[in-house]
């Protein structure tokens, strides 16, 4: 393996948190979500329940289930704890959801030369600190790592060492095993008799591009062969900080929507506050029931994480939105982010403010931290 990537994914995340915090729920089907199921534990999945189905439908299939409301703030805090544990192992990470991310473990492998051991220690470490289980996949790129983490879910791990192993594992699987193949793509491909990865592999690049368009055609052609050149992008997810909520039924109630939007804004503001970023721009997104979507943005003159500054942007934006129509989705996002830079300029250190030397300093710092944390993992393993 050249690069070695680990993908982790917490098991039934929201539901596991609720069970952890109320052990009486252990062994019972637990469903989280008010109108829509956000997730359910594996006991509930036995009844055919899954994310995104309505709670009403879920109750029909599993009337004895325990139905709980979401506590997103709690899940967010736990996610931050997990992420900070991971950042102690490597800075070459990409968090793609609250409970999921990629970690470049090439350096750890150089040190331990044992992937089973790394996966085992990683899962033990997460469990020790947050008392939640996760599944882990190790692969030679992001795609193989992500697919590997599903293999022994929940609470397991799997390793895909190379393209040969990848092709062997996926050949008889449904094409939806490839992340990003949604219902629409499945329907299009089904018209050509393409259901499994093997079917996909029988098609040429040109043929797939003819069916799916240039970019998607290449992506699926390569993915079917286990090729994925995407890099781990630490900052990718941080270019903006936002959230949005889709309502199950359209709502025409100005006071209610404004109140919900304000709660959502407060949640997003908290994430900004806890991050290393300052923001200049706030965007509010609204989708009306006729699917018309508007996005309105306003910017401050300077970067800020002052609540009142950003709240004033929020209030100005609300003025511009027509709340007399039925609304289906609302969201708030901070963008134009800049890292905090709190070093005080003084004559003594003014010579240091040289961009290149700053970058070298940072790189050295990260290398030192990574070395130190590899040692820490070593120490943990002995304890
Ligand atoms: P997932 O990782 O997709 O699901 P999961 O962790 O509950 O279950 P598992 O990984 O074991 O299959 O999503 C993580 C959390 O994100 C999930 O606990 C709830 C939330 N979520 C939603 O709010 N809406 C959704 O449609 C999905 C899929 C997840
Ligand atoms: Mg998960």
PDB file of N, CA and C and ligand atoms in Angstrom, residues 9-15 37-40 42 45 51-52 70 72 97-100 150 153-154, ligand 1:
ATOM      1  N   UNK A   9     -16.666   5.146  11.305  1.00  0.00           N
ATOM      2  CA  UNK A   9     -18.083   5.513  11.266  1.00  0.00           C
ATOM      3  C   UNK A   9     -18.725   4.996  12.555  1.00  0.00           C
ATOM      4  N   UNK A  10     -19.213   5.902  13.382  1.00  0.00           N
ATOM      5  CA  UNK A  10     -19.810   5.482  14.652  1.00  0.00           C
ATOM      6  C   UNK A  10     -21.067   4.646  14.351  1.00  0.00           C
ATOM      7  N   UNK A  11     -21.328   3.659  15.205  1.00  0.00           N
ATOM      8  CA  UNK A  11     -22.476   2.767  14.978  1.00  0.00           C
ATOM      9  C   UNK A  11     -23.758   3.404  15.505  1.00  0.00           C
ATOM     10  N   UNK A  12     -24.772   3.455  14.645  1.00  0.00           N
ATOM     11  CA  UNK A  12     -26.102   3.991  15.017  1.00  0.00           C
ATOM     12  C   UNK A  12     -25.950   5.205  15.942  1.00  0.00           C
ATOM     13  N   UNK A  13     -25.203   6.187  15.464  1.00  0.00           N
ATOM     14  CA  UNK A  13     -24.644   7.219  16.343  1.00  0.00           C
ATOM     15  C   UNK A  13     -25.636   7.838  17.337  1.00  0.00           C
ATOM     16  N   UNK A  14     -26.671   8.534  16.850  1.00  0.00           N
ATOM     17  CA  UNK A  14     -27.568   9.242  17.786  1.00  0.00           C
ATOM     18  C   UNK A  14     -28.224   8.245  18.765  1.00  0.00           C
ATOM     19  N   UNK A  15     -28.626   7.086  18.217  1.00  0.00           N
ATOM     20  CA  UNK A  15     -29.315   6.102  19.067  1.00  0.00           C
ATOM     21  C   UNK A  15     -28.356   5.536  20.113  1.00  0.00           C
ATOM     22  N   UNK A  37     -37.292   9.638  11.028  1.00  0.00           N
ATOM     23  CA  UNK A  37     -36.288   8.839  11.735  1.00  0.00           C
ATOM     24  C   UNK A  37     -34.908   9.321  11.292  1.00  0.00           C
ATOM     25  N   UNK A  38     -34.126   9.862  12.246  1.00  0.00           N
ATOM     26  CA  UNK A  38     -32.750  10.249  11.872  1.00  0.00           C
ATOM     27  C   UNK A  38     -31.886   9.007  11.881  1.00  0.00           C
ATOM     28  N   UNK A  39     -32.081   8.173  12.906  1.00  0.00           N
ATOM     29  CA  UNK A  39     -31.431   6.865  12.924  1.00  0.00           C
ATOM     30  C   UNK A  39     -32.153   5.966  13.921  1.00  0.00           C
ATOM     31  N   UNK A  40     -31.799   4.695  13.908  1.00  0.00           N
ATOM     32  CA  UNK A  40     -32.328   3.773  14.916  1.00  0.00           C
ATOM     33  C   UNK A  40     -31.245   2.745  15.184  1.00  0.00           C
ATOM     34  N   UNK A  42     -29.590  -1.124  15.978  1.00  0.00           N
ATOM     35  CA  UNK A  42     -29.655  -2.311  15.138  1.00  0.00           C
ATOM     36  C   UNK A  42     -30.843  -3.211  15.502  1.00  0.00           C
ATOM     37  N   UNK A  45     -33.589  -1.913  13.487  1.00  0.00           N
ATOM     38  CA  UNK A  45     -33.413  -2.186  12.052  1.00  0.00           C
ATOM     39  C   UNK A  45     -33.953  -3.564  11.674  1.00  0.00           C
ATOM     40  N   UNK A  51     -33.113   5.166   8.548  1.00  0.00           N
ATOM     41  CA  UNK A  51     -33.067   6.631   8.504  1.00  0.00           C
ATOM     42  C   UNK A  51     -33.961   7.142   7.386  1.00  0.00           C
ATOM     43  N   UNK A  52     -34.518   8.314   7.601  1.00  0.00           N
ATOM     44  CA  UNK A  52     -35.284   9.054   6.594  1.00  0.00           C
ATOM     45  C   UNK A  52     -36.724   8.551   6.396  1.00  0.00           C
ATOM     46  N   UNK A  70     -34.469  14.180  18.998  1.00  0.00           N
ATOM     47  CA  UNK A  70     -33.048  14.444  18.726  1.00  0.00           C
ATOM     48  C   UNK A  70     -32.486  15.436  19.731  1.00  0.00           C
ATOM     49  N   UNK A  72     -29.418  17.357  19.190  1.00  0.00           N
ATOM     50  CA  UNK A  72     -28.280  17.567  18.288  1.00  0.00           C
ATOM     51  C   UNK A  72     -27.080  18.192  18.991  1.00  0.00           C
ATOM     52  N   UNK A  97     -18.714  13.922   8.467  1.00  0.00           N
ATOM     53  CA  UNK A  97     -20.007  14.043   9.144  1.00  0.00           C
ATOM     54  C   UNK A  97     -19.711  14.040  10.636  1.00  0.00           C
ATOM     55  N   UNK A  98     -20.742  14.246  11.436  1.00  0.00           N
ATOM     56  CA  UNK A  98     -20.519  14.264  12.883  1.00  0.00           C
ATOM     57  C   UNK A  98     -19.864  12.970  13.351  1.00  0.00           C
ATOM     58  N   UNK A  99     -20.215  11.855  12.705  1.00  0.00           N
ATOM     59  CA  UNK A  99     -19.775  10.564  13.248  1.00  0.00           C
ATOM     60  C   UNK A  99     -18.864   9.808  12.300  1.00  0.00           C
ATOM     61  N   UNK A 100     -18.244  10.513  11.381  1.00  0.00           N
ATOM     62  CA  UNK A 100     -17.575   9.794  10.307  1.00  0.00           C
ATOM     63  C   UNK A 100     -16.403  10.600   9.747  1.00  0.00           C
ATOM     64  N   UNK A 150     -17.931  -0.639   6.131  1.00  0.00           N
ATOM     65  CA  UNK A 150     -19.303  -1.172   6.144  1.00  0.00           C
ATOM     66  C   UNK A 150     -19.314  -2.687   6.321  1.00  0.00           C
ATOM     67  N   UNK A 153     -19.834  -3.937   9.997  1.00  0.00           N
ATOM     68  CA  UNK A 153     -20.625  -3.037  10.821  1.00  0.00           C
ATOM     69  C   UNK A 153     -21.748  -3.817  11.493  1.00  0.00           C
ATOM     70  N   UNK A 154     -22.152  -3.578  12.729  1.00  0.00           N
ATOM     71  CA  UNK A 154     -21.546  -2.636  13.665  1.00  0.00           C
ATOM     72  C   UNK A 154     -20.374  -3.248  14.434  1.00  0.00           C
TER      73      UNK A 154
HETATM   74  P1  LIG B   1     -24.992   7.360   9.728  1.00  0.00           P
HETATM   75  O1  LIG B   1     -23.541   7.123  10.022  1.00  0.00           O
HETATM   76  O2  LIG B   1     -25.427   7.283   8.306  1.00  0.00           O
HETATM   77  O3  LIG B   1     -25.886   6.338  10.529  1.00  0.00           O
HETATM   78  P2  LIG B   1     -25.712   5.774  11.976  1.00  0.00           P
HETATM   79  O4  LIG B   1     -24.430   6.187  12.610  1.00  0.00           O
HETATM   80  O5  LIG B   1     -26.928   6.114  12.768  1.00  0.00           O
HETATM   81  O6  LIG B   1     -25.733   4.211  11.734  1.00  0.00           O
HETATM   82  P3  LIG B   1     -24.596   3.286  11.122  1.00  0.00           P
HETATM   83  O7  LIG B   1     -23.408   4.161  10.787  1.00  0.00           O
HETATM   84  O8  LIG B   1     -24.271   2.283  12.193  1.00  0.00           O
HETATM   85  O9  LIG B   1     -25.209   2.659   9.924  1.00  0.00           O
HETATM   86  O10 LIG B   1     -25.421   8.783  10.266  1.00  0.00           O
HETATM   87  C1  LIG B   1     -24.879   9.328  11.465  1.00  0.00           C
HETATM   88  C2  LIG B   1     -25.931  10.113  12.206  1.00  0.00           C
HETATM   89  O11 LIG B   1     -26.445  11.148  11.378  1.00  0.00           O
HETATM   90  C3  LIG B   1     -27.128   9.277  12.597  1.00  0.00           C
HETATM   91  O12 LIG B   1     -26.959   8.646  13.858  1.00  0.00           O
HETATM   92  C4  LIG B   1     -28.254  10.267  12.590  1.00  0.00           C
HETATM   93  C5  LIG B   1     -27.842  11.327  11.601  1.00  0.00           C
HETATM   94  N1  LIG B   1     -28.613  11.190  10.340  1.00  0.00           N
HETATM   95  C6  LIG B   1     -29.679  12.041  10.117  1.00  0.00           C
HETATM   96  O13 LIG B   1     -29.971  12.931  10.928  1.00  0.00           O
HETATM   97  N2  LIG B   1     -30.428  11.881   8.969  1.00  0.00           N
HETATM   98  C7  LIG B   1     -30.145  10.905   8.053  1.00  0.00           C
HETATM   99  O14 LIG B   1     -30.852  10.771   7.028  1.00  0.00           O
HETATM  100  C8  LIG B   1     -29.018  10.020   8.290  1.00  0.00           C
HETATM  101  C9  LIG B   1     -28.677   8.933   7.312  1.00  0.00           C
HETATM  102  C10 LIG B   1     -28.300  10.209   9.455  1.00  0.00           C
END
